[in-house]
PDB file of C-alpha atoms in Angstrom:
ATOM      1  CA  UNK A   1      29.499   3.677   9.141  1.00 60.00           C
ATOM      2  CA  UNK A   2      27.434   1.130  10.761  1.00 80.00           C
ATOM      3  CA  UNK A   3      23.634   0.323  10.017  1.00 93.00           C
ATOM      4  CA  UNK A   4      20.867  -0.143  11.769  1.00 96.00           C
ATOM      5  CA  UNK A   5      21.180  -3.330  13.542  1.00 96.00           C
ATOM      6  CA  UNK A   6      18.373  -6.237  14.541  1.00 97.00           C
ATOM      7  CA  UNK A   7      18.120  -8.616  16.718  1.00 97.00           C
ATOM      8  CA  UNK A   8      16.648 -11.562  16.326  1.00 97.00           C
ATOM      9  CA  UNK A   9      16.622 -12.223  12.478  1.00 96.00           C
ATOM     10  CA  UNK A  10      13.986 -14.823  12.637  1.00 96.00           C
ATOM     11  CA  UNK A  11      11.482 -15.956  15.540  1.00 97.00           C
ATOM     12  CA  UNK A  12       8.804 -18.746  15.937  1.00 98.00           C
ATOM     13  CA  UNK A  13       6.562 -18.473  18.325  1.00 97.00           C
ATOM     14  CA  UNK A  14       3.015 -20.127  19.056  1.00 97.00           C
ATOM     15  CA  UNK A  15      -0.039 -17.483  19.223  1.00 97.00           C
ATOM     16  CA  UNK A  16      -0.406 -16.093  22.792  1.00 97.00           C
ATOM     17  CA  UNK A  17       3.283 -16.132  23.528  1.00 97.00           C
ATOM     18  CA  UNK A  18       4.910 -12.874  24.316  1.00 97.00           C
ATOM     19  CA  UNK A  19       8.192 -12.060  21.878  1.00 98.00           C
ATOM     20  CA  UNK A  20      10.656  -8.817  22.113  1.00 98.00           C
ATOM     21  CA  UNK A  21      12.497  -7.203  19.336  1.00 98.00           C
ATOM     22  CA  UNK A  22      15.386  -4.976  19.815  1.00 97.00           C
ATOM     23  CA  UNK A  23      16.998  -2.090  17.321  1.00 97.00           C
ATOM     24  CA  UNK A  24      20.418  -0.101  17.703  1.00 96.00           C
ATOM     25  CA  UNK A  25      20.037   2.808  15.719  1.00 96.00           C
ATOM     26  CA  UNK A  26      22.860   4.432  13.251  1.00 94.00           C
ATOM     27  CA  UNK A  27      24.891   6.695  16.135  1.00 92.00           C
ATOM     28  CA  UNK A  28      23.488   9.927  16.336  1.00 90.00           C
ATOM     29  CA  UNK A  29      20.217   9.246  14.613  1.00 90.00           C
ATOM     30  CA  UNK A  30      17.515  10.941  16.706  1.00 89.00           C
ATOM     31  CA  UNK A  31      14.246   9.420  14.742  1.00 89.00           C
ATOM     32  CA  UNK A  32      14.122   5.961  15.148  1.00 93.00           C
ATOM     33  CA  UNK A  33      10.608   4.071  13.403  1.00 94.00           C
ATOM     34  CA  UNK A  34       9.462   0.573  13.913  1.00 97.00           C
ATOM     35  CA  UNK A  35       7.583  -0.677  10.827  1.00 96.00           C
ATOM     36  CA  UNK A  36       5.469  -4.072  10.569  1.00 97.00           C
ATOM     37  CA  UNK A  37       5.780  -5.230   6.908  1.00 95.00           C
ATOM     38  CA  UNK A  38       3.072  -8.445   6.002  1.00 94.00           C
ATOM     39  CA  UNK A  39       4.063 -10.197   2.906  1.00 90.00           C
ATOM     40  CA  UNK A  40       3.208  -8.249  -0.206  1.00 86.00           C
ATOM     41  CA  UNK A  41       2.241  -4.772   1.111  1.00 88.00           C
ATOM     42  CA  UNK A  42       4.338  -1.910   1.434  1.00 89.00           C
ATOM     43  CA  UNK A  43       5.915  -1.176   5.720  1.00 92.00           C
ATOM     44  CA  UNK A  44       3.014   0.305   7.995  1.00 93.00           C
ATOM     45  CA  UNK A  45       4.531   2.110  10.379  1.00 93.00           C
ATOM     46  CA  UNK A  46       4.099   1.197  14.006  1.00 96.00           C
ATOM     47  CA  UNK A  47       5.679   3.715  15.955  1.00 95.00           C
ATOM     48  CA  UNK A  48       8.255   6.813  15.659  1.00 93.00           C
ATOM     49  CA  UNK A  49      10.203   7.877  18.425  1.00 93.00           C
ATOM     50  CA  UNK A  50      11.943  11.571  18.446  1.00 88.00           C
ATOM     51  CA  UNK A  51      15.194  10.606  20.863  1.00 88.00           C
ATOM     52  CA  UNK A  52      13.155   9.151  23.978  1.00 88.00           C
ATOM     53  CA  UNK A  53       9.812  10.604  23.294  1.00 91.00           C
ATOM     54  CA  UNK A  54       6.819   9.049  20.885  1.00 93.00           C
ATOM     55  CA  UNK A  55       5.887  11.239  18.377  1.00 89.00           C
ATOM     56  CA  UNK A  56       3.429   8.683  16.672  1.00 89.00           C
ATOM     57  CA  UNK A  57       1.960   5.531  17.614  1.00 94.00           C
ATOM     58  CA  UNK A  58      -1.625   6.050  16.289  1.00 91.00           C
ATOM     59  CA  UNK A  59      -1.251   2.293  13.965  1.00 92.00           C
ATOM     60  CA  UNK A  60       0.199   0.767  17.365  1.00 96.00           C
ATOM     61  CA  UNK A  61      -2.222  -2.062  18.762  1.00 95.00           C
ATOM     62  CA  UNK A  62      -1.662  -1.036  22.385  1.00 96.00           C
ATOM     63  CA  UNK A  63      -3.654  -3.544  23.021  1.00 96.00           C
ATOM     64  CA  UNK A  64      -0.808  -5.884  22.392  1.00 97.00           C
ATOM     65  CA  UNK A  65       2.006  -4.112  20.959  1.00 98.00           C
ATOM     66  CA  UNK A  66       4.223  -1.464  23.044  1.00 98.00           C
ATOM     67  CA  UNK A  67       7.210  -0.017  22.417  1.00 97.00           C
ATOM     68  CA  UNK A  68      10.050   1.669  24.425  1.00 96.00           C
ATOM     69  CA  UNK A  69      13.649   3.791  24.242  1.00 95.00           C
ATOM     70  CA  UNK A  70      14.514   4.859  27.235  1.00 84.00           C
ATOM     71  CA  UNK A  71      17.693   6.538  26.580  1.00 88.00           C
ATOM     72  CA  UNK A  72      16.936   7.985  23.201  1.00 86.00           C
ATOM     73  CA  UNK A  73      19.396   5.285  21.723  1.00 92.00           C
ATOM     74  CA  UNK A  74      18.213   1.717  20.917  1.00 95.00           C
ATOM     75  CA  UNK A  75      14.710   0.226  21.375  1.00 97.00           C
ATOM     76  CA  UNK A  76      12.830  -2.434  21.788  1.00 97.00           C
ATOM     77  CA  UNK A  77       9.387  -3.916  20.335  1.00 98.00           C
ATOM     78  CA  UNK A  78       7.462  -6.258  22.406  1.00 98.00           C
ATOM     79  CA  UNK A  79       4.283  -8.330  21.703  1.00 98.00           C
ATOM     80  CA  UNK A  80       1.975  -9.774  23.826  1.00 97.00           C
ATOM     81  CA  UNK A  81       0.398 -12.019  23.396  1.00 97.00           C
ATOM     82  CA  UNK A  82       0.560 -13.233  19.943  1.00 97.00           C
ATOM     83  CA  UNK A  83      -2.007 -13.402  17.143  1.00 97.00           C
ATOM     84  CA  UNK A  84      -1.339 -15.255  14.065  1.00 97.00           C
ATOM     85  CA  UNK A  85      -1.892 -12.399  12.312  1.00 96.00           C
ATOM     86  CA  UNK A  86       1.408 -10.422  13.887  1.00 97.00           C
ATOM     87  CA  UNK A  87       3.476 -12.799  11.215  1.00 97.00           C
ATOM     88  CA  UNK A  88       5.242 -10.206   9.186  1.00 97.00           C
ATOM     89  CA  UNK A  89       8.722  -8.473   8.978  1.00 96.00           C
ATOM     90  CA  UNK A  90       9.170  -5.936  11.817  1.00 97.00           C
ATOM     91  CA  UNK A  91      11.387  -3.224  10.166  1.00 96.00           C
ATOM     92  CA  UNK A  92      13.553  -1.071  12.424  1.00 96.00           C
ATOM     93  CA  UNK A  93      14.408   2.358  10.453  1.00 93.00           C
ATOM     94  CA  UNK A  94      16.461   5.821  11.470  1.00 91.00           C
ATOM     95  CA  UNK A  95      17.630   8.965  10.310  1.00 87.00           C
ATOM     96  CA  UNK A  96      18.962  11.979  11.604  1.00 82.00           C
ATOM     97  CA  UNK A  97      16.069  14.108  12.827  1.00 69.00           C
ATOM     98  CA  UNK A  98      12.962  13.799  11.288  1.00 58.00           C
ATOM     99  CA  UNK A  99      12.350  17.723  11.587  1.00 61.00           C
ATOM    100  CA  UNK A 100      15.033  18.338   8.933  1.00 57.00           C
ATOM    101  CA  UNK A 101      14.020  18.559   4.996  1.00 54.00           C
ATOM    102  CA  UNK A 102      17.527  17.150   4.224  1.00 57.00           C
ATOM    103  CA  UNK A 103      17.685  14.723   7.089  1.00 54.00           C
ATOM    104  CA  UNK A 104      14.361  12.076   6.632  1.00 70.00           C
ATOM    105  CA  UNK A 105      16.165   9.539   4.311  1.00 80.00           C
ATOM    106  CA  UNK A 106      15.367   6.836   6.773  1.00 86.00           C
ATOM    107  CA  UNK A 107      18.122   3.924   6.761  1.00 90.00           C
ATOM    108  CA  UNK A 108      16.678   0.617   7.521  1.00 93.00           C
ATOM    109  CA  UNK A 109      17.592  -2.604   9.399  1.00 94.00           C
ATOM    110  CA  UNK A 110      17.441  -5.893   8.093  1.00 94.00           C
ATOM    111  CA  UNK A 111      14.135  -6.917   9.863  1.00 95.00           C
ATOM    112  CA  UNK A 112      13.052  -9.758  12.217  1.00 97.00           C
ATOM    113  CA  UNK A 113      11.069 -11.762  10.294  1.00 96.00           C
ATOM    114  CA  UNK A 114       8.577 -13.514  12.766  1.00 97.00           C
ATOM    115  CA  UNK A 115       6.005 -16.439  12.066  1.00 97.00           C
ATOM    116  CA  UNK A 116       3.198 -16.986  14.780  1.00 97.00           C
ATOM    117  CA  UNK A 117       2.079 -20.689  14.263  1.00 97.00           C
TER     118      UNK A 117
ATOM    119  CA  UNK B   1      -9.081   6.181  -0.449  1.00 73.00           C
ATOM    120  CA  UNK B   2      -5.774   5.248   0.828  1.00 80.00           C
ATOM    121  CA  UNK B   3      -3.190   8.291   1.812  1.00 88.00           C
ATOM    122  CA  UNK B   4      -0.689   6.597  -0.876  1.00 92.00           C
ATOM    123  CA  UNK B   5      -1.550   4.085  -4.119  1.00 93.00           C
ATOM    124  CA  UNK B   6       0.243   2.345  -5.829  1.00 94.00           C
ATOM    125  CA  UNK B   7      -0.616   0.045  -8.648  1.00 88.00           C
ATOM    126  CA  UNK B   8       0.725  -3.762  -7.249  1.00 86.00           C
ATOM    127  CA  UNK B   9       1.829  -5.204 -10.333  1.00 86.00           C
ATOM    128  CA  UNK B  10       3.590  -7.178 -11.660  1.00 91.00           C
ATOM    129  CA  UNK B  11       5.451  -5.515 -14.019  1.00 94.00           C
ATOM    130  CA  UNK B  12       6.887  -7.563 -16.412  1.00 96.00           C
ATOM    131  CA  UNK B  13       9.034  -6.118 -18.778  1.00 96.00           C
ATOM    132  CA  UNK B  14      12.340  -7.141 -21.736  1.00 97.00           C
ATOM    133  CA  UNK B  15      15.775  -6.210 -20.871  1.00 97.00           C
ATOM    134  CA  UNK B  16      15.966  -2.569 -22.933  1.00 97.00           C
ATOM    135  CA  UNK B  17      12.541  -1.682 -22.044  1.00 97.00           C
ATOM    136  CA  UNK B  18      11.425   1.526 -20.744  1.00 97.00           C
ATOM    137  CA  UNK B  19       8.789   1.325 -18.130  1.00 96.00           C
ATOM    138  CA  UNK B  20       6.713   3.759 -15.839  1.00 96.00           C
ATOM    139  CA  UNK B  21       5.382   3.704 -12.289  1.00 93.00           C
ATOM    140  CA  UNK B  22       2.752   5.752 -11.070  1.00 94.00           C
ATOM    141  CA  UNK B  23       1.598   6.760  -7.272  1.00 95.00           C
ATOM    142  CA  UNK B  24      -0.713   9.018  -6.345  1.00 95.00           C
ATOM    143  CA  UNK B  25      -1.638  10.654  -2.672  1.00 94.00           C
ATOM    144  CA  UNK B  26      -4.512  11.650  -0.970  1.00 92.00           C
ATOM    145  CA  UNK B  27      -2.850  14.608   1.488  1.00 87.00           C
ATOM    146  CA  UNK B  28      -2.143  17.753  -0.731  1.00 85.00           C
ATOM    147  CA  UNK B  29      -0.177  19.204   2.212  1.00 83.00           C
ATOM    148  CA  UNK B  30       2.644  16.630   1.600  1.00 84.00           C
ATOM    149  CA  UNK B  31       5.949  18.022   1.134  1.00 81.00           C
ATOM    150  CA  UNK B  32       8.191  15.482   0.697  1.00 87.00           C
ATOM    151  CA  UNK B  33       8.694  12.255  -1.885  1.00 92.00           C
ATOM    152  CA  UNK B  34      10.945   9.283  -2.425  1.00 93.00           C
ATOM    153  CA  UNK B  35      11.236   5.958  -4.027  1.00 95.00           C
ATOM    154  CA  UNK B  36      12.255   3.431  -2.029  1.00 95.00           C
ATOM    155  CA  UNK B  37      13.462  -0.257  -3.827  1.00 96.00           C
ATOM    156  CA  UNK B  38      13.066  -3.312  -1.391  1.00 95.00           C
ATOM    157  CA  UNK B  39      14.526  -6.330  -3.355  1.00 95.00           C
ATOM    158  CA  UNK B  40      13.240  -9.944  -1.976  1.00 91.00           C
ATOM    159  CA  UNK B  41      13.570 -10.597   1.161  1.00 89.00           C
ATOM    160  CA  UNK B  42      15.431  -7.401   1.828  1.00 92.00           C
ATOM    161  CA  UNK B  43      14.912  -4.094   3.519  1.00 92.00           C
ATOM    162  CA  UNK B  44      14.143  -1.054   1.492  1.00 92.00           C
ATOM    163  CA  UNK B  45      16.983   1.528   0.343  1.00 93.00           C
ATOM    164  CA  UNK B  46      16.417   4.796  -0.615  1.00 92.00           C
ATOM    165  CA  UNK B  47      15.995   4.889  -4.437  1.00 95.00           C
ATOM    166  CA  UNK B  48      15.833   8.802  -4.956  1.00 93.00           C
ATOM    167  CA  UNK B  49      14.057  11.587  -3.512  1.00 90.00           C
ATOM    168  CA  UNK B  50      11.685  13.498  -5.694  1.00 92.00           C
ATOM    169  CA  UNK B  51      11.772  16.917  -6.595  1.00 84.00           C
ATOM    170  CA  UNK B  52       9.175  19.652  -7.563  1.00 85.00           C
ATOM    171  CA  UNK B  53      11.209  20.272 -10.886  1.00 87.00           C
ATOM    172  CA  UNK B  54      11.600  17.016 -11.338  1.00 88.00           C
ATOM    173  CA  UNK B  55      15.088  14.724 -11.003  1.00 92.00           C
ATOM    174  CA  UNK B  56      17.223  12.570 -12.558  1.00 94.00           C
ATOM    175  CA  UNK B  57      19.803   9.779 -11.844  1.00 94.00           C
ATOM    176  CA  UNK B  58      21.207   7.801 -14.336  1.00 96.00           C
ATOM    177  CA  UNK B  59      18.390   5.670 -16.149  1.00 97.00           C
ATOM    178  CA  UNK B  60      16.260   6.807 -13.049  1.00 97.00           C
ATOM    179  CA  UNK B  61      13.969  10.117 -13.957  1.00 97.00           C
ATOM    180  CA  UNK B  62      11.180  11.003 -10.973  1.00 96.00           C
ATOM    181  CA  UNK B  63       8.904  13.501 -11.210  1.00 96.00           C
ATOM    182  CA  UNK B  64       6.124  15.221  -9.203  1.00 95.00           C
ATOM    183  CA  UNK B  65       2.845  16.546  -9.904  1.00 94.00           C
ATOM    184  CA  UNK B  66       1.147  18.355  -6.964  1.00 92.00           C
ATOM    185  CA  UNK B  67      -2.170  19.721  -8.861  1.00 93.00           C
ATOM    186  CA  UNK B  68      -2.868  15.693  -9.680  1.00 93.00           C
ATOM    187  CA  UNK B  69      -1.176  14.537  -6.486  1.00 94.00           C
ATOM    188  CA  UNK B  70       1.100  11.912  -8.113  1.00 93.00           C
ATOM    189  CA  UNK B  71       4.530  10.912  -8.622  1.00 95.00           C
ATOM    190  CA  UNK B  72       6.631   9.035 -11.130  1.00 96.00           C
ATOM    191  CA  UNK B  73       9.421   6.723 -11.378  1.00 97.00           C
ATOM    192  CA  UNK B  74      10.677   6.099 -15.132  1.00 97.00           C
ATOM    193  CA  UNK B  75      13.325   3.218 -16.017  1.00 97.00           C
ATOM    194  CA  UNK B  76      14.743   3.453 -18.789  1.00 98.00           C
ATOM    195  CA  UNK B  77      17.098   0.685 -20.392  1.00 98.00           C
ATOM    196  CA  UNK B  78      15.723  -1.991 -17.924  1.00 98.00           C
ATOM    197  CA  UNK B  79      18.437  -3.758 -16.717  1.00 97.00           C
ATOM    198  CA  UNK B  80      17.767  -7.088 -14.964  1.00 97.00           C
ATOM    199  CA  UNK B  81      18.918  -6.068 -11.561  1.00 97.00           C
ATOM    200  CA  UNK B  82      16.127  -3.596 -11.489  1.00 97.00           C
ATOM    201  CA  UNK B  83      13.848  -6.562 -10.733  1.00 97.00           C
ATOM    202  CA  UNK B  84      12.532  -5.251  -7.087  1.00 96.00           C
ATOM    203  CA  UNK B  85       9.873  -4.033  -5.249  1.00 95.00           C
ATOM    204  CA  UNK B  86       9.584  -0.019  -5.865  1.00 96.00           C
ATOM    205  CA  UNK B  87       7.970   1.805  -2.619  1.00 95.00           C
ATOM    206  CA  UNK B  88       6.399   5.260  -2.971  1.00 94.00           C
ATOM    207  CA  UNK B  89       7.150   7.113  -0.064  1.00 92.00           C
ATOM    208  CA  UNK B  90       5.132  10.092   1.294  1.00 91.00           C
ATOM    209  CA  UNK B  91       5.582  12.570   3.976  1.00 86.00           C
ATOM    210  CA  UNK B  92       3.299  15.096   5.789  1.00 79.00           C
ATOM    211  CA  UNK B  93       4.376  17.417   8.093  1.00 72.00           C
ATOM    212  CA  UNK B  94       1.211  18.447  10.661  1.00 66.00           C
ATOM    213  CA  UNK B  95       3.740  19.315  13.405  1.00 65.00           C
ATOM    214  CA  UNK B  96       5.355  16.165  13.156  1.00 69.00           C
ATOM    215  CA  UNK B  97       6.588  14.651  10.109  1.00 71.00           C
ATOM    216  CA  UNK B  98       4.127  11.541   9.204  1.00 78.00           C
ATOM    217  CA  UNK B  99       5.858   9.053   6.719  1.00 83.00           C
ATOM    218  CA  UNK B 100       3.720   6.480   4.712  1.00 88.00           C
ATOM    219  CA  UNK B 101       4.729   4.350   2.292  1.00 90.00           C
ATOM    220  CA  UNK B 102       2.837   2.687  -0.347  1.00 91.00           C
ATOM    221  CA  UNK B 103       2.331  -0.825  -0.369  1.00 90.00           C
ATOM    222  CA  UNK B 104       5.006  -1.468  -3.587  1.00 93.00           C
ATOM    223  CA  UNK B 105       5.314  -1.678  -7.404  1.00 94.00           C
ATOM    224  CA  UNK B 106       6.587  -5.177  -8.232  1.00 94.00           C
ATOM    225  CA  UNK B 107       9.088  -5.036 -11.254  1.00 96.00           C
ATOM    226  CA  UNK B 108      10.261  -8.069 -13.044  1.00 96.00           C
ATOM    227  CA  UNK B 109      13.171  -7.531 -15.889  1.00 97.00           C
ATOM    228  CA  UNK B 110      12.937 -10.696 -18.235  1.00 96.00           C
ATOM    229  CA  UNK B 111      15.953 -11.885 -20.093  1.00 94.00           C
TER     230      UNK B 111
END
């Protein structure tokens, strides 16, 4: 079975350029999660998607940050523009349906790990 | 207080040794626990989930106790390859499910 899959792996970028992330969830996953992970603390989670729909994006700066999966498949993070501060590991995670008891293991991605300079 | 603590570490510890990681949450309506291990520079992978009567898996025992609001991950028989990150992993469900995850437990097996 294939993973969760990330593109890029790494990114540079100087602070008010705009950068995109994209995410291809394991087939048939319907919860798909976008996590921003700053070196030594634990993944804060960005935003959760149900299929197409949002079903949390309260720690999302909307200011900056947004979000999108049109077809309830893969996804894509965007930023912009930059803040030095955005230099983490974006984590892209799924699992079958988050509404399940059995079904919230969440299977991550390998991450994007992006440096704002 | 944060929804989910963990204590940071490091935990350094001999090959053999048995070793204990605590994490406590703030939401007493959570329903559902997991450790998580994220080694360096990778992405976490479910460790186990955690059950009300308590699990185990191997040298891996977790337990849960709601009236304190904390979970534990025991080790026993350290091996070196269980040098990682351990994340405590949360969820509430308040029509939808909320997942949090603590910010990590850092374990380092010494030869």
């Amino acid at each position: 079975e294939a993973g969760v899959a990330q593109s890029p792996r790494y990114k540079i970028i100087e602070k008010r350029q705009s950068v995109a992330f994209w995410c291809n969830p394991i087939s048939g996953h319907a919860t798909l999660y976008w996590y921003q992970q700053i070196l030594g603390q634990g993944p804060k989670l960005l935003i959760q998607f149900q299929n197409n729909g949002v079903v949390d994006d309260s720690q999302l700066p909307k200011d900056r940050f947004s979000a999108e999966r049109l077809k309830g498949v893969d996804s894509t993070l965007k930023i912009q523009p930059a803040k030095l501060e955005d230099s983490a590991v974006y984590l892209c995670a799924s699992s079958l349906d988050y509404r399940g008891p059995g079904n919230t293991e969440a299977f991550f991605g390998q991450g994007t790990r992006l440096t704002v300079v | 207080r944060k929804e989910v603590e963990q204590d940071p570490g490091p935990f350094n510890v001999p090959e053999g040794a048995t070793v204990a990681f605590n994490c406590t949450y703030s939401n007493s309506a959570s329903q559902s626990f997991f450790w998580y291990r994220q080694d360096c520079r990778k992405e976490p992978k479910l460790l186990m989930s955690v059950y009300s009567s308590g699990n185990e898996d191997g040298r891996f025992t977790a337990q849960l106790n709601r009236a304190s609001q904390y979970i534990s991950l025991l080790i026993r028989d350290s091996k070196l390859s269980d040098s990682a990150t351990y994340l405590c992993v949360v969820i509430h469900s308040g029509g939808y499910q909320k997942v949090t995850f603590g910010t990590g437990t850092k374990l380092q097996v010494i030869p």
